Amino acid sequence: MLFPGIIHANVTQYDASEHHLSREGYSPYPWAMNWLEDFTDPQLACQIYSHDFTLVDITTIPDDDIMQHRSMAALTLIQKHIRQRDLAQLLDKLASLLIMEHIDKQQVVALVNYMLQTSETQNATVFLRKLAQRVPRHGDELMTMAEQLENIGLLKGLEKGIRQGKQAGEREATLKIARAMLENGLEEQAIVKMTGIAIEELRQFHH
């Protein structure tokens, strides 16, 4: 496990905490503090996991406190703000954490992958490039991931363009066939049934 102590998104082991786990966007977390009690069948969960522990709602922890969590700080900070549409607000704090030597390159890659797969940010590529500029020790990894993200975007755009072009070509061919049928004396209803075009479109060929 790359980040010891992480059980699930927004869940960390925490001793004697007065906070809870934040789930489904609720903050503060309104359910049980004991994680076993959050299962549908707590008794079965207790048999499987053998012991319980207290959950922590990281959305209630100030950023300045999170910044002191050393190797867990960067992940916890991203988890707290993962639903923000613009992660640029975290750029300075995250950069300062990555400059420190609390996490290695493999953990940085895992951290960014988590952010890309989970966050709703619309400017992930720009964010990664700016982060790479501010954190030279991880610059190569961050720039590589930014480039890969750009390539994925270009590929998706190309596939969409091909798909749209194919659909447009198929429709144009269908219209040509319908026009030919009409010119050869076939009834309108028969043409509509065979080609699937609307009767209004077909009647435009008369003009």
PDB file of C-alpha atoms in Angstrom:
ATOM      1  CA  MET A   1       0.000   0.000   0.000  1.00  0.00           C
ATOM      2  CA  LEU A   2       1.574   3.260  -1.086  1.00  0.00           C
ATOM      3  CA  PHE A   3       0.019   5.424   1.598  1.00  0.00           C
ATOM      4  CA  PRO A   4      -0.191   3.498   4.916  1.00  0.00           C
ATOM      5  CA  GLY A   5      -3.292   4.281   6.959  1.00  0.00           C
ATOM      6  CA  ILE A   6      -5.610   4.989   4.033  1.00  0.00           C
ATOM      7  CA  ILE A   7      -8.629   2.701   4.094  1.00  0.00           C
ATOM      8  CA  HIS A   8     -10.822   4.397   1.489  1.00  0.00           C
ATOM      9  CA  ALA A   9     -11.314   7.845   0.006  1.00  0.00           C
ATOM     10  CA  ASN A  10     -11.611  10.320   2.863  1.00  0.00           C
ATOM     11  CA  VAL A  11     -11.016   7.633   5.510  1.00  0.00           C
ATOM     12  CA  THR A  12      -7.945   7.555   7.731  1.00  0.00           C
ATOM     13  CA  GLN A  13      -7.201   5.908  11.043  1.00  0.00           C
ATOM     14  CA  TYR A  14      -7.267   8.496  13.783  1.00  0.00           C
ATOM     15  CA  ASP A  15      -6.836   8.136  17.558  1.00  0.00           C
ATOM     16  CA  ALA A  16      -9.410   9.693  19.899  1.00  0.00           C
ATOM     17  CA  SER A  17     -10.839  11.920  17.184  1.00  0.00           C
ATOM     18  CA  GLU A  18     -14.053  13.864  17.665  1.00  0.00           C
ATOM     19  CA  HIS A  19     -14.591  13.986  13.909  1.00  0.00           C
ATOM     20  CA  HIS A  20     -16.227  11.478  11.566  1.00  0.00           C
ATOM     21  CA  LEU A  21     -15.888  10.253   8.013  1.00  0.00           C
ATOM     22  CA  SER A  22     -17.317  12.543   5.328  1.00  0.00           C
ATOM     23  CA  ARG A  23     -19.493  10.480   2.970  1.00  0.00           C
ATOM     24  CA  GLU A  24     -21.653  11.360  -0.054  1.00  0.00           C
ATOM     25  CA  GLY A  25     -20.861  15.056   0.285  1.00  0.00           C
ATOM     26  CA  TYR A  26     -22.066  15.436   3.878  1.00  0.00           C
ATOM     27  CA  SER A  27     -19.921  17.520   6.195  1.00  0.00           C
ATOM     28  CA  PRO A  28     -19.677  17.063   9.067  1.00  0.00           C
ATOM     29  CA  TYR A  29     -20.331  13.340   8.757  1.00  0.00           C
ATOM     30  CA  PRO A  30     -23.714  12.574  10.417  1.00  0.00           C
ATOM     31  CA  TRP A  31     -23.378   8.795  10.902  1.00  0.00           C
ATOM     32  CA  ALA A  32     -21.575   6.544  13.392  1.00  0.00           C
ATOM     33  CA  MET A  33     -17.968   7.280  14.338  1.00  0.00           C
ATOM     34  CA  ASN A  34     -17.210   3.564  14.617  1.00  0.00           C
ATOM     35  CA  TRP A  35     -16.614   2.304  11.084  1.00  0.00           C
ATOM     36  CA  LEU A  36     -18.086  -1.162  11.811  1.00  0.00           C
ATOM     37  CA  GLU A  37     -21.412   0.441  12.713  1.00  0.00           C
ATOM     38  CA  ASP A  38     -21.642   1.929   9.221  1.00  0.00           C
ATOM     39  CA  PHE A  39     -22.028  -1.540   7.667  1.00  0.00           C
ATOM     40  CA  THR A  40     -25.490  -2.914   6.931  1.00  0.00           C
ATOM     41  CA  ASP A  41     -24.668  -5.849   9.230  1.00  0.00           C
ATOM     42  CA  PRO A  42     -22.266  -4.575  11.945  1.00  0.00           C
ATOM     43  CA  GLN A  43     -22.031  -7.998  13.636  1.00  0.00           C
ATOM     44  CA  LEU A  44     -20.926  -9.682  10.416  1.00  0.00           C
ATOM     45  CA  ALA A  45     -18.460  -6.852   9.754  1.00  0.00           C
ATOM     46  CA  CYS A  46     -17.021  -7.349  13.241  1.00  0.00           C
ATOM     47  CA  GLN A  47     -16.520 -11.066  12.553  1.00  0.00           C
ATOM     48  CA  ILE A  48     -14.734 -10.320   9.274  1.00  0.00           C
ATOM     49  CA  TYR A  49     -12.542  -7.408  10.399  1.00  0.00           C
ATOM     50  CA  SER A  50     -12.148  -8.494  14.059  1.00  0.00           C
ATOM     51  CA  HIS A  51     -11.618  -4.971  15.447  1.00  0.00           C
ATOM     52  CA  ASP A  52     -12.880  -1.444  14.978  1.00  0.00           C
ATOM     53  CA  PHE A  53     -11.303   2.001  14.790  1.00  0.00           C
ATOM     54  CA  THR A  54     -12.473   5.581  14.807  1.00  0.00           C
ATOM     55  CA  LEU A  55     -13.096   7.454  11.556  1.00  0.00           C
ATOM     56  CA  VAL A  56     -12.144  11.034  10.846  1.00  0.00           C
ATOM     57  CA  ASP A  57     -13.965  13.590   8.728  1.00  0.00           C
ATOM     58  CA  ILE A  58     -11.098  15.311   6.952  1.00  0.00           C
ATOM     59  CA  THR A  59     -13.409  18.063   5.650  1.00  0.00           C
ATOM     60  CA  THR A  60     -13.506  19.459   9.181  1.00  0.00           C
ATOM     61  CA  ILE A  61      -9.719  19.602   9.607  1.00  0.00           C
ATOM     62  CA  PRO A  62      -8.105  22.983   8.791  1.00  0.00           C
ATOM     63  CA  ASP A  63      -5.670  22.921   5.876  1.00  0.00           C
ATOM     64  CA  ASP A  64      -2.882  24.240   8.093  1.00  0.00           C
ATOM     65  CA  ASP A  65      -3.263  21.215  10.362  1.00  0.00           C
ATOM     66  CA  ILE A  66      -3.296  18.845   7.372  1.00  0.00           C
ATOM     67  CA  MET A  67      -0.048  20.400   6.152  1.00  0.00           C
ATOM     68  CA  GLN A  68       1.653  18.989   9.266  1.00  0.00           C
ATOM     69  CA  HIS A  69       0.763  15.356   8.458  1.00  0.00           C
ATOM     70  CA  ARG A  70       4.097  14.725   6.700  1.00  0.00           C
ATOM     71  CA  SER A  71       3.792  11.754   4.293  1.00  0.00           C
ATOM     72  CA  MET A  72      -0.021  11.808   4.506  1.00  0.00           C
ATOM     73  CA  ALA A  73      -0.417  15.560   4.061  1.00  0.00           C
ATOM     74  CA  ALA A  74      -0.610  15.758   0.248  1.00  0.00           C
ATOM     75  CA  LEU A  75      -3.106  12.906  -0.109  1.00  0.00           C
ATOM     76  CA  THR A  76      -5.270  14.158   2.755  1.00  0.00           C
ATOM     77  CA  LEU A  77      -5.301  17.683   1.318  1.00  0.00           C
ATOM     78  CA  ILE A  78      -6.415  16.439  -2.102  1.00  0.00           C
ATOM     79  CA  GLN A  79      -9.049  14.171  -0.545  1.00  0.00           C
ATOM     80  CA  LYS A  80     -10.487  17.099   1.391  1.00  0.00           C
ATOM     81  CA  HIS A  81     -10.833  19.285  -1.705  1.00  0.00           C
ATOM     82  CA  ILE A  82     -11.333  16.572  -4.346  1.00  0.00           C
ATOM     83  CA  ARG A  83     -14.816  17.828  -5.351  1.00  0.00           C
ATOM     84  CA  GLN A  84     -13.613  21.332  -6.222  1.00  0.00           C
ATOM     85  CA  ARG A  85     -13.992  22.050  -9.932  1.00  0.00           C
ATOM     86  CA  ASP A  86     -10.788  24.093  -9.905  1.00  0.00           C
ATOM     87  CA  LEU A  87      -7.861  22.603  -8.002  1.00  0.00           C
ATOM     88  CA  ALA A  88      -5.711  25.649  -8.783  1.00  0.00           C
ATOM     89  CA  GLN A  89      -6.488  26.934  -5.297  1.00  0.00           C
ATOM     90  CA  LEU A  90      -4.443  24.035  -3.927  1.00  0.00           C
ATOM     91  CA  LEU A  91      -1.431  24.660  -6.165  1.00  0.00           C
ATOM     92  CA  ASP A  92       0.705  26.565  -3.658  1.00  0.00           C
ATOM     93  CA  LYS A  93       0.001  24.226  -0.739  1.00  0.00           C
ATOM     94  CA  LEU A  94       0.451  21.066  -2.750  1.00  0.00           C
ATOM     95  CA  ALA A  95       3.668  22.336  -4.329  1.00  0.00           C
ATOM     96  CA  SER A  96       5.137  23.156  -0.927  1.00  0.00           C
ATOM     97  CA  LEU A  97       4.325  19.620   0.271  1.00  0.00           C
ATOM     98  CA  LEU A  98       5.843  17.920  -2.779  1.00  0.00           C
ATOM     99  CA  ILE A  99       9.029  19.961  -2.472  1.00  0.00           C
ATOM    100  CA  MET A 100       9.618  18.293   0.889  1.00  0.00           C
ATOM    101  CA  GLU A 101      11.027  14.783   0.874  1.00  0.00           C
ATOM    102  CA  HIS A 102       8.148  13.091   2.700  1.00  0.00           C
ATOM    103  CA  ILE A 103       6.924  11.104  -0.335  1.00  0.00           C
ATOM    104  CA  ASP A 104       8.794   9.489  -3.218  1.00  0.00           C
ATOM    105  CA  LYS A 105       8.220   9.546  -6.991  1.00  0.00           C
ATOM    106  CA  GLN A 106       6.058   6.429  -6.990  1.00  0.00           C
ATOM    107  CA  GLN A 107       3.766   7.976  -4.393  1.00  0.00           C
ATOM    108  CA  VAL A 108       3.563  11.213  -6.388  1.00  0.00           C
ATOM    109  CA  VAL A 109       2.413   9.264  -9.458  1.00  0.00           C
ATOM    110  CA  ALA A 110      -0.181   7.402  -7.359  1.00  0.00           C
ATOM    111  CA  LEU A 111      -1.325  10.706  -5.865  1.00  0.00           C
ATOM    112  CA  VAL A 112      -1.801  12.346  -9.277  1.00  0.00           C
ATOM    113  CA  ASN A 113      -3.583   9.268 -10.656  1.00  0.00           C
ATOM    114  CA  TYR A 114      -6.009   9.405  -7.751  1.00  0.00           C
ATOM    115  CA  MET A 115      -6.601  13.102  -8.368  1.00  0.00           C
ATOM    116  CA  LEU A 116      -7.221  12.613 -12.097  1.00  0.00           C
ATOM    117  CA  GLN A 117      -9.587   9.676 -11.620  1.00  0.00           C
ATOM    118  CA  THR A 118     -11.586  11.187  -8.763  1.00  0.00           C
ATOM    119  CA  SER A 119     -11.590  14.975  -9.096  1.00  0.00           C
ATOM    120  CA  GLU A 120     -14.001  17.077 -11.149  1.00  0.00           C
ATOM    121  CA  THR A 121     -11.424  19.673 -12.185  1.00  0.00           C
ATOM    122  CA  GLN A 122     -11.672  20.888 -15.774  1.00  0.00           C
ATOM    123  CA  ASN A 123      -8.036  22.043 -16.075  1.00  0.00           C
ATOM    124  CA  ALA A 124      -6.028  19.015 -14.954  1.00  0.00           C
ATOM    125  CA  THR A 125      -3.362  19.366 -17.669  1.00  0.00           C
ATOM    126  CA  VAL A 126      -2.689  23.015 -16.881  1.00  0.00           C
ATOM    127  CA  PHE A 127      -2.628  22.213 -13.172  1.00  0.00           C
ATOM    128  CA  LEU A 128      -0.025  19.463 -13.654  1.00  0.00           C
ATOM    129  CA  ARG A 129       2.206  21.665 -15.816  1.00  0.00           C
ATOM    130  CA  LYS A 130       2.161  24.459 -13.245  1.00  0.00           C
ATOM    131  CA  LEU A 131       2.854  21.969 -10.474  1.00  0.00           C
ATOM    132  CA  ALA A 132       5.785  20.534 -12.437  1.00  0.00           C
ATOM    133  CA  GLN A 133       7.301  24.001 -12.778  1.00  0.00           C
ATOM    134  CA  ARG A 134       7.091  24.569  -9.031  1.00  0.00           C
ATOM    135  CA  VAL A 135       8.363  21.128  -7.999  1.00  0.00           C
ATOM    136  CA  PRO A 136      11.534  20.402 -10.024  1.00  0.00           C
ATOM    137  CA  ARG A 137      12.326  17.184  -8.114  1.00  0.00           C
ATOM    138  CA  HIS A 138       9.133  15.627  -9.501  1.00  0.00           C
ATOM    139  CA  GLY A 139       8.968  17.712 -12.675  1.00  0.00           C
ATOM    140  CA  ASP A 140       9.667  14.871 -15.119  1.00  0.00           C
ATOM    141  CA  GLU A 141       6.917  12.647 -13.742  1.00  0.00           C
ATOM    142  CA  LEU A 142       4.368  15.470 -13.613  1.00  0.00           C
ATOM    143  CA  MET A 143       5.164  16.715 -17.129  1.00  0.00           C
ATOM    144  CA  THR A 144       4.951  13.177 -18.515  1.00  0.00           C
ATOM    145  CA  MET A 145       1.512  12.729 -16.977  1.00  0.00           C
ATOM    146  CA  ALA A 146       0.395  16.112 -18.324  1.00  0.00           C
ATOM    147  CA  GLU A 147       1.504  15.107 -21.828  1.00  0.00           C
ATOM    148  CA  GLN A 148      -0.263  11.744 -21.545  1.00  0.00           C
ATOM    149  CA  LEU A 149      -3.428  13.543 -20.475  1.00  0.00           C
ATOM    150  CA  GLU A 150      -3.180  15.865 -23.481  1.00  0.00           C
ATOM    151  CA  ASN A 151      -2.705  12.903 -25.824  1.00  0.00           C
ATOM    152  CA  ILE A 152      -5.779  11.212 -24.382  1.00  0.00           C
ATOM    153  CA  GLY A 153      -7.772  14.405 -24.967  1.00  0.00           C
ATOM    154  CA  LEU A 154      -6.561  14.656 -28.566  1.00  0.00           C
ATOM    155  CA  LEU A 155      -7.384  11.005 -29.206  1.00  0.00           C
ATOM    156  CA  LYS A 156     -10.899  11.403 -27.790  1.00  0.00           C
ATOM    157  CA  GLY A 157     -11.419  14.504 -29.930  1.00  0.00           C
ATOM    158  CA  LEU A 158     -10.236  12.656 -33.047  1.00  0.00           C
ATOM    159  CA  GLU A 159     -12.499   9.679 -32.321  1.00  0.00           C
ATOM    160  CA  LYS A 160     -15.468  12.001 -31.800  1.00  0.00           C
ATOM    161  CA  GLY A 161     -14.736  13.799 -35.080  1.00  0.00           C
ATOM    162  CA  ILE A 162     -14.502  10.518 -36.994  1.00  0.00           C
ATOM    163  CA  ARG A 163     -17.729   9.298 -35.410  1.00  0.00           C
ATOM    164  CA  GLN A 164     -19.580  12.506 -36.254  1.00  0.00           C
ATOM    165  CA  GLY A 165     -18.214  12.458 -39.816  1.00  0.00           C
ATOM    166  CA  LYS A 166     -19.313   8.878 -40.269  1.00  0.00           C
ATOM    167  CA  GLN A 167     -22.797   9.675 -39.007  1.00  0.00           C
ATOM    168  CA  ALA A 168     -23.040  12.698 -41.320  1.00  0.00           C
ATOM    169  CA  GLY A 169     -21.874  10.597 -44.274  1.00  0.00           C
ATOM    170  CA  GLU A 170     -24.402   7.881 -43.553  1.00  0.00           C
ATOM    171  CA  ARG A 171     -27.228  10.411 -43.331  1.00  0.00           C
ATOM    172  CA  GLU A 172     -26.217  12.058 -46.603  1.00  0.00           C
ATOM    173  CA  ALA A 173     -26.207   8.649 -48.302  1.00  0.00           C
ATOM    174  CA  THR A 174     -29.678   7.881 -46.884  1.00  0.00           C
ATOM    175  CA  LEU A 175     -31.047  11.165 -48.231  1.00  0.00           C
ATOM    176  CA  LYS A 176     -29.628  10.442 -51.692  1.00  0.00           C
ATOM    177  CA  ILE A 177     -31.271   7.021 -51.689  1.00  0.00           C
ATOM    178  CA  ALA A 178     -34.600   8.504 -50.597  1.00  0.00           C
ATOM    179  CA  ARG A 179     -34.422  11.122 -53.364  1.00  0.00           C
ATOM    180  CA  ALA A 180     -33.716   8.425 -55.951  1.00  0.00           C
ATOM    181  CA  MET A 181     -36.660   6.356 -54.695  1.00  0.00           C
ATOM    182  CA  LEU A 182     -38.947   9.375 -54.916  1.00  0.00           C
ATOM    183  CA  GLU A 183     -37.780  10.202 -58.459  1.00  0.00           C
ATOM    184  CA  ASN A 184     -38.495   6.611 -59.483  1.00  0.00           C
ATOM    185  CA  GLY A 185     -42.113   6.870 -58.363  1.00  0.00           C
ATOM    186  CA  LEU A 186     -42.119   5.060 -55.011  1.00  0.00           C
ATOM    187  CA  GLU A 187     -44.799   6.149 -52.552  1.00  0.00           C
ATOM    188  CA  GLU A 188     -43.734   8.504 -49.760  1.00  0.00           C
ATOM    189  CA  GLN A 189     -44.857   6.219 -46.923  1.00  0.00           C
ATOM    190  CA  ALA A 190     -42.870   3.310 -48.357  1.00  0.00           C
ATOM    191  CA  ILE A 191     -39.743   5.477 -48.644  1.00  0.00           C
ATOM    192  CA  VAL A 192     -40.148   6.720 -45.061  1.00  0.00           C
ATOM    193  CA  LYS A 193     -40.523   3.147 -43.815  1.00  0.00           C
ATOM    194  CA  MET A 194     -37.460   1.878 -45.694  1.00  0.00           C
ATOM    195  CA  THR A 195     -35.083   4.798 -45.022  1.00  0.00           C
ATOM    196  CA  GLY A 196     -36.275   6.118 -41.660  1.00  0.00           C
ATOM    197  CA  ILE A 197     -36.208   9.775 -42.712  1.00  0.00           C
ATOM    198  CA  ALA A 198     -39.063  12.095 -41.752  1.00  0.00           C
ATOM    199  CA  ILE A 199     -41.917  12.696 -44.188  1.00  0.00           C
ATOM    200  CA  GLU A 200     -41.247  16.454 -43.955  1.00  0.00           C
ATOM    201  CA  GLU A 201     -37.667  15.957 -45.149  1.00  0.00           C
ATOM    202  CA  LEU A 202     -38.832  13.779 -47.993  1.00  0.00           C
ATOM    203  CA  ARG A 203     -41.361  16.348 -49.202  1.00  0.00           C
ATOM    204  CA  GLN A 204     -38.629  18.986 -49.392  1.00  0.00           C
ATOM    205  CA  PHE A 205     -37.303  17.112 -52.441  1.00  0.00           C
ATOM    206  CA  HIS A 206     -40.410  18.197 -54.337  1.00  0.00           C
ATOM    207  CA  HIS A 207     -39.294  21.870 -54.163  1.00  0.00           C
TER     208      HIS A 207
END
